[in-house]
């Protein structure tokens, strides 16, 4: 939307999503400097469209440098969020939820896959450079239970950044405050550390 006249918002572009199952376009993050929009699709039920690939909610990364003509660059999902053998892991919920983008790095709350830190320096090839998964815990309100009957698992809902710290809200275990130390040379998947 063009909000230059706040009293008359104007539609500039629309990015359609593939409908089916839950099909939730839940949250977005924007990196204005890189001209990127990251869309998180939240799914609380793993789904299969071809009988083999099973997917929880994942991300789609778009180039929005030309706001009127966004283009899809890549998708990103954790190893727990997608399988190719037709079987899903039901010991938790492996869906993307919220995202914060800062200086070409995204910080994603990924429910049972915890915090994922992804380098967007080459947006068409996002690279996971760090992660933190809280210890499994039981929902104190007794609401969350997995499809396989698990009652104790991580459930990282929110993510926020402030002054070099990452704040995570886990619906089952509470607030986590972590600090990320980027890898010194040649980022590789899972090369960063979270303290």
PDB file of C-alpha atoms in Angstrom:
ATOM      1  CA  UNK A   1       0.000   0.000   0.000  1.00  0.00           C
ATOM      2  CA  UNK A   2       1.077   3.567  -0.729  1.00  0.00           C
ATOM      3  CA  UNK A   3       0.374   5.485   2.489  1.00  0.00           C
ATOM      4  CA  UNK A   4       1.650   8.889   1.352  1.00  0.00           C
ATOM      5  CA  UNK A   5      -1.923  10.115   1.875  1.00  0.00           C
ATOM      6  CA  UNK A   6      -2.860   8.325   5.084  1.00  0.00           C
ATOM      7  CA  UNK A   7      -6.533   9.128   4.516  1.00  0.00           C
ATOM      8  CA  UNK A   8      -6.547   7.449   1.101  1.00  0.00           C
ATOM      9  CA  UNK A   9      -4.303   4.325   1.059  1.00  0.00           C
ATOM     10  CA  UNK A  10      -3.629   3.119  -2.476  1.00  0.00           C
ATOM     11  CA  UNK A  11      -2.981  -0.497  -3.530  1.00  0.00           C
ATOM     12  CA  UNK A  12       0.398  -0.696  -5.301  1.00  0.00           C
ATOM     13  CA  UNK A  13       0.805  -4.471  -5.645  1.00  0.00           C
ATOM     14  CA  UNK A  14      -0.718  -7.748  -4.507  1.00  0.00           C
ATOM     15  CA  UNK A  15       1.179 -10.999  -3.931  1.00  0.00           C
ATOM     16  CA  UNK A  16      -1.245 -13.920  -4.232  1.00  0.00           C
ATOM     17  CA  UNK A  17      -0.664 -17.072  -2.182  1.00  0.00           C
ATOM     18  CA  UNK A  18      -1.407 -20.639  -3.121  1.00  0.00           C
ATOM     19  CA  UNK A  19      -4.582 -21.668  -1.347  1.00  0.00           C
ATOM     20  CA  UNK A  20      -5.012 -25.116   0.036  1.00  0.00           C
ATOM     21  CA  UNK A  21      -5.124 -26.537   3.515  1.00  0.00           C
ATOM     22  CA  UNK A  22      -4.463 -23.783   6.011  1.00  0.00           C
ATOM     23  CA  UNK A  23      -2.637 -21.562   3.469  1.00  0.00           C
ATOM     24  CA  UNK A  24      -1.907 -18.876   6.042  1.00  0.00           C
ATOM     25  CA  UNK A  25       0.132 -15.814   5.090  1.00  0.00           C
ATOM     26  CA  UNK A  26       0.714 -14.938   8.737  1.00  0.00           C
ATOM     27  CA  UNK A  27       3.463 -12.314   9.160  1.00  0.00           C
ATOM     28  CA  UNK A  28       5.985 -10.405   7.051  1.00  0.00           C
ATOM     29  CA  UNK A  29       9.366  -8.831   7.645  1.00  0.00           C
ATOM     30  CA  UNK A  30      10.898  -6.137   5.468  1.00  0.00           C
ATOM     31  CA  UNK A  31      14.524  -5.231   4.810  1.00  0.00           C
ATOM     32  CA  UNK A  32      14.223  -1.782   3.217  1.00  0.00           C
ATOM     33  CA  UNK A  33      17.956  -1.555   2.462  1.00  0.00           C
ATOM     34  CA  UNK A  34      18.007  -4.839   0.520  1.00  0.00           C
ATOM     35  CA  UNK A  35      14.488  -4.333  -0.878  1.00  0.00           C
ATOM     36  CA  UNK A  36      13.239  -7.646   0.521  1.00  0.00           C
ATOM     37  CA  UNK A  37       9.928  -8.821   1.891  1.00  0.00           C
ATOM     38  CA  UNK A  38       9.849 -12.121   3.827  1.00  0.00           C
ATOM     39  CA  UNK A  39       6.456 -13.808   4.174  1.00  0.00           C
ATOM     40  CA  UNK A  40       5.919 -16.394   6.917  1.00  0.00           C
ATOM     41  CA  UNK A  41       3.209 -18.953   6.228  1.00  0.00           C
ATOM     42  CA  UNK A  42       2.011 -20.424   9.518  1.00  0.00           C
ATOM     43  CA  UNK A  43       0.612 -23.946   9.519  1.00  0.00           C
ATOM     44  CA  UNK A  44      -0.359 -25.804  12.643  1.00  0.00           C
ATOM     45  CA  UNK A  45      -0.983 -28.994  10.648  1.00  0.00           C
ATOM     46  CA  UNK A  46       1.623 -30.548   8.334  1.00  0.00           C
ATOM     47  CA  UNK A  47       0.311 -30.873   4.780  1.00  0.00           C
ATOM     48  CA  UNK A  48       1.221 -32.721   1.601  1.00  0.00           C
ATOM     49  CA  UNK A  49       0.291 -31.570  -1.887  1.00  0.00           C
ATOM     50  CA  UNK A  50       2.008 -34.358  -3.839  1.00  0.00           C
ATOM     51  CA  UNK A  51       1.876 -37.337  -1.461  1.00  0.00           C
ATOM     52  CA  UNK A  52       5.637 -37.228  -0.861  1.00  0.00           C
ATOM     53  CA  UNK A  53       6.664 -33.753   0.305  1.00  0.00           C
ATOM     54  CA  UNK A  54       5.231 -32.866   3.701  1.00  0.00           C
ATOM     55  CA  UNK A  55       5.422 -29.222   4.748  1.00  0.00           C
ATOM     56  CA  UNK A  56       4.724 -27.241   7.872  1.00  0.00           C
ATOM     57  CA  UNK A  57       4.743 -23.456   7.465  1.00  0.00           C
ATOM     58  CA  UNK A  58       7.734 -22.012   5.605  1.00  0.00           C
ATOM     59  CA  UNK A  59       8.956 -18.660   4.261  1.00  0.00           C
ATOM     60  CA  UNK A  60       8.907 -17.041   0.847  1.00  0.00           C
ATOM     61  CA  UNK A  61      11.376 -14.257   0.064  1.00  0.00           C
ATOM     62  CA  UNK A  62      10.468 -11.538  -2.456  1.00  0.00           C
ATOM     63  CA  UNK A  63      12.381  -8.742  -4.171  1.00  0.00           C
ATOM     64  CA  UNK A  64      10.303  -5.583  -3.636  1.00  0.00           C
ATOM     65  CA  UNK A  65      12.799  -2.999  -4.911  1.00  0.00           C
ATOM     66  CA  UNK A  66      10.103  -2.195  -7.477  1.00  0.00           C
ATOM     67  CA  UNK A  67       7.112  -2.035  -5.118  1.00  0.00           C
ATOM     68  CA  UNK A  68       4.670  -2.293  -8.021  1.00  0.00           C
ATOM     69  CA  UNK A  69       6.171  -5.540  -9.272  1.00  0.00           C
ATOM     70  CA  UNK A  70       7.343  -7.882  -6.487  1.00  0.00           C
ATOM     71  CA  UNK A  71       9.187 -11.019  -7.608  1.00  0.00           C
ATOM     72  CA  UNK A  72       9.702 -14.297  -5.771  1.00  0.00           C
ATOM     73  CA  UNK A  73      13.369 -15.063  -5.035  1.00  0.00           C
ATOM     74  CA  UNK A  74      13.405 -18.121  -2.790  1.00  0.00           C
ATOM     75  CA  UNK A  75      11.740 -20.186  -0.114  1.00  0.00           C
ATOM     76  CA  UNK A  76      13.270 -21.165   3.209  1.00  0.00           C
ATOM     77  CA  UNK A  77      12.282 -23.867   5.674  1.00  0.00           C
ATOM     78  CA  UNK A  78      13.998 -25.640   8.529  1.00  0.00           C
ATOM     79  CA  UNK A  79      14.918 -29.309   8.232  1.00  0.00           C
ATOM     80  CA  UNK A  80      12.032 -30.119  10.597  1.00  0.00           C
ATOM     81  CA  UNK A  81       9.523 -28.174   8.508  1.00  0.00           C
ATOM     82  CA  UNK A  82       9.800 -30.176   5.271  1.00  0.00           C
ATOM     83  CA  UNK A  83      10.333 -33.852   4.509  1.00  0.00           C
ATOM     84  CA  UNK A  84      10.420 -35.699   1.184  1.00  0.00           C
ATOM     85  CA  UNK A  85       9.499 -39.167   2.466  1.00  0.00           C
ATOM     86  CA  UNK A  86       5.790 -38.538   3.046  1.00  0.00           C
ATOM     87  CA  UNK A  87       6.162 -38.633   6.839  1.00  0.00           C
ATOM     88  CA  UNK A  88       5.883 -35.563   9.059  1.00  0.00           C
ATOM     89  CA  UNK A  89       7.340 -35.094  12.515  1.00  0.00           C
ATOM     90  CA  UNK A  90       4.366 -34.647  14.852  1.00  0.00           C
ATOM     91  CA  UNK A  91       6.416 -34.339  18.063  1.00  0.00           C
ATOM     92  CA  UNK A  92       5.927 -30.549  17.904  1.00  0.00           C
ATOM     93  CA  UNK A  93       4.779 -27.759  15.592  1.00  0.00           C
ATOM     94  CA  UNK A  94       7.461 -26.978  12.980  1.00  0.00           C
ATOM     95  CA  UNK A  95       6.080 -23.809  11.444  1.00  0.00           C
ATOM     96  CA  UNK A  96       7.456 -20.320  10.890  1.00  0.00           C
ATOM     97  CA  UNK A  97       5.651 -17.717  12.972  1.00  0.00           C
ATOM     98  CA  UNK A  98       7.226 -14.232  13.327  1.00  0.00           C
ATOM     99  CA  UNK A  99      10.249 -12.589  11.706  1.00  0.00           C
ATOM    100  CA  UNK A 100      12.452  -9.572  12.419  1.00  0.00           C
ATOM    101  CA  UNK A 101      14.991  -8.416   9.825  1.00  0.00           C
ATOM    102  CA  UNK A 102      18.088  -6.344  10.643  1.00  0.00           C
ATOM    103  CA  UNK A 103      21.199  -5.648   8.537  1.00  0.00           C
ATOM    104  CA  UNK A 104      20.530  -8.459   6.045  1.00  0.00           C
ATOM    105  CA  UNK A 105      19.934 -11.063   8.779  1.00  0.00           C
ATOM    106  CA  UNK A 106      16.535 -12.443   9.709  1.00  0.00           C
ATOM    107  CA  UNK A 107      15.561 -13.769  13.134  1.00  0.00           C
ATOM    108  CA  UNK A 108      12.598 -16.136  12.967  1.00  0.00           C
ATOM    109  CA  UNK A 109      10.497 -17.684  15.718  1.00  0.00           C
ATOM    110  CA  UNK A 110       9.857 -21.176  14.370  1.00  0.00           C
ATOM    111  CA  UNK A 111       7.657 -22.782  17.059  1.00  0.00           C
ATOM    112  CA  UNK A 112       9.229 -26.191  17.950  1.00  0.00           C
ATOM    113  CA  UNK A 113      12.329 -25.424  15.849  1.00  0.00           C
ATOM    114  CA  UNK A 114      12.984 -22.447  18.173  1.00  0.00           C
ATOM    115  CA  UNK A 115      14.885 -19.427  16.886  1.00  0.00           C
ATOM    116  CA  UNK A 116      16.402 -19.585  13.391  1.00  0.00           C
ATOM    117  CA  UNK A 117      18.934 -16.978  12.229  1.00  0.00           C
ATOM    118  CA  UNK A 118      19.229 -16.679   8.452  1.00  0.00           C
ATOM    119  CA  UNK A 119      21.681 -14.675   6.325  1.00  0.00           C
ATOM    120  CA  UNK A 120      19.908 -12.918   3.441  1.00  0.00           C
ATOM    121  CA  UNK A 121      23.113 -11.511   1.893  1.00  0.00           C
ATOM    122  CA  UNK A 122      22.333 -13.585  -1.217  1.00  0.00           C
ATOM    123  CA  UNK A 123      18.521 -13.433  -1.019  1.00  0.00           C
ATOM    124  CA  UNK A 124      17.944 -16.103  -3.654  1.00  0.00           C
ATOM    125  CA  UNK A 125      19.978 -18.511  -1.478  1.00  0.00           C
ATOM    126  CA  UNK A 126      19.180 -17.872   2.199  1.00  0.00           C
ATOM    127  CA  UNK A 127      21.644 -19.567   4.579  1.00  0.00           C
ATOM    128  CA  UNK A 128      20.891 -20.516   8.167  1.00  0.00           C
ATOM    129  CA  UNK A 129      23.805 -19.268  10.293  1.00  0.00           C
ATOM    130  CA  UNK A 130      22.553 -19.901  13.823  1.00  0.00           C
ATOM    131  CA  UNK A 131      19.793 -21.350  15.947  1.00  0.00           C
ATOM    132  CA  UNK A 132      18.567 -21.763  19.504  1.00  0.00           C
ATOM    133  CA  UNK A 133      15.922 -24.220  20.640  1.00  0.00           C
ATOM    134  CA  UNK A 134      14.629 -23.962  24.226  1.00  0.00           C
ATOM    135  CA  UNK A 135      14.270 -27.107  26.287  1.00  0.00           C
ATOM    136  CA  UNK A 136      10.908 -28.868  25.906  1.00  0.00           C
ATOM    137  CA  UNK A 137       8.268 -27.736  28.383  1.00  0.00           C
ATOM    138  CA  UNK A 138       4.608 -28.406  29.039  1.00  0.00           C
ATOM    139  CA  UNK A 139       2.003 -25.730  28.373  1.00  0.00           C
ATOM    140  CA  UNK A 140       1.030 -24.465  31.844  1.00  0.00           C
ATOM    141  CA  UNK A 141      -2.544 -23.894  30.612  1.00  0.00           C
ATOM    142  CA  UNK A 142      -2.867 -27.385  29.138  1.00  0.00           C
ATOM    143  CA  UNK A 143      -3.955 -26.153  25.689  1.00  0.00           C
ATOM    144  CA  UNK A 144      -1.120 -27.321  23.391  1.00  0.00           C
ATOM    145  CA  UNK A 145      -0.778 -31.022  22.567  1.00  0.00           C
ATOM    146  CA  UNK A 146       0.761 -32.413  19.389  1.00  0.00           C
ATOM    147  CA  UNK A 147      -0.939 -34.730  16.898  1.00  0.00           C
ATOM    148  CA  UNK A 148       1.222 -37.559  18.285  1.00  0.00           C
ATOM    149  CA  UNK A 149       0.072 -36.813  21.851  1.00  0.00           C
ATOM    150  CA  UNK A 150       3.213 -35.015  23.075  1.00  0.00           C
ATOM    151  CA  UNK A 151       2.594 -32.493  25.846  1.00  0.00           C
ATOM    152  CA  UNK A 152       6.175 -31.236  26.353  1.00  0.00           C
ATOM    153  CA  UNK A 153       7.921 -29.421  23.486  1.00  0.00           C
ATOM    154  CA  UNK A 154       9.324 -25.972  22.568  1.00  0.00           C
ATOM    155  CA  UNK A 155       6.754 -23.480  21.253  1.00  0.00           C
ATOM    156  CA  UNK A 156       8.643 -20.278  20.331  1.00  0.00           C
ATOM    157  CA  UNK A 157       5.980 -17.750  19.426  1.00  0.00           C
ATOM    158  CA  UNK A 158       7.608 -14.320  19.286  1.00  0.00           C
ATOM    159  CA  UNK A 159      10.990 -12.749  18.517  1.00  0.00           C
ATOM    160  CA  UNK A 160      12.297  -9.242  19.147  1.00  0.00           C
ATOM    161  CA  UNK A 161      15.717  -7.528  19.007  1.00  0.00           C
ATOM    162  CA  UNK A 162      17.155  -4.860  21.279  1.00  0.00           C
ATOM    163  CA  UNK A 163      20.708  -3.713  21.938  1.00  0.00           C
ATOM    164  CA  UNK A 164      22.403  -6.908  20.738  1.00  0.00           C
ATOM    165  CA  UNK A 165      19.968  -9.200  22.529  1.00  0.00           C
ATOM    166  CA  UNK A 166      17.292 -11.474  21.101  1.00  0.00           C
ATOM    167  CA  UNK A 167      14.093 -11.905  23.109  1.00  0.00           C
ATOM    168  CA  UNK A 168      12.044 -15.044  22.517  1.00  0.00           C
ATOM    169  CA  UNK A 169       8.648 -15.855  23.947  1.00  0.00           C
ATOM    170  CA  UNK A 170       7.976 -19.572  24.302  1.00  0.00           C
ATOM    171  CA  UNK A 171       4.312 -20.276  25.057  1.00  0.00           C
ATOM    172  CA  UNK A 172       5.272 -23.313  27.131  1.00  0.00           C
ATOM    173  CA  UNK A 173       8.432 -22.197  28.969  1.00  0.00           C
ATOM    174  CA  UNK A 174       8.303 -18.380  29.075  1.00  0.00           C
ATOM    175  CA  UNK A 175      10.761 -15.644  28.123  1.00  0.00           C
ATOM    176  CA  UNK A 176      14.254 -16.410  26.821  1.00  0.00           C
ATOM    177  CA  UNK A 177      16.958 -13.780  26.328  1.00  0.00           C
ATOM    178  CA  UNK A 178      19.881 -14.834  24.108  1.00  0.00           C
ATOM    179  CA  UNK A 179      22.881 -13.193  22.490  1.00  0.00           C
ATOM    180  CA  UNK A 180      24.052 -14.202  19.008  1.00  0.00           C
ATOM    181  CA  UNK A 181      27.745 -14.386  18.106  1.00  0.00           C
ATOM    182  CA  UNK A 182      28.149 -14.444  14.304  1.00  0.00           C
ATOM    183  CA  UNK A 183      30.653 -16.889  12.787  1.00  0.00           C
ATOM    184  CA  UNK A 184      34.101 -15.363  12.225  1.00  0.00           C
ATOM    185  CA  UNK A 185      34.730 -16.635   8.675  1.00  0.00           C
ATOM    186  CA  UNK A 186      32.686 -18.277   5.898  1.00  0.00           C
ATOM    187  CA  UNK A 187      29.193 -18.703   7.329  1.00  0.00           C
ATOM    188  CA  UNK A 188      27.980 -22.263   6.983  1.00  0.00           C
ATOM    189  CA  UNK A 189      24.638 -23.675   8.030  1.00  0.00           C
ATOM    190  CA  UNK A 190      24.452 -23.761  11.852  1.00  0.00           C
ATOM    191  CA  UNK A 191      27.929 -22.158  12.118  1.00  0.00           C
ATOM    192  CA  UNK A 192      26.869 -19.361  14.457  1.00  0.00           C
ATOM    193  CA  UNK A 193      26.378 -19.824  18.141  1.00  0.00           C
ATOM    194  CA  UNK A 194      23.720 -18.536  20.444  1.00  0.00           C
ATOM    195  CA  UNK A 195      24.617 -18.124  24.095  1.00  0.00           C
TER     196      UNK A 195
END
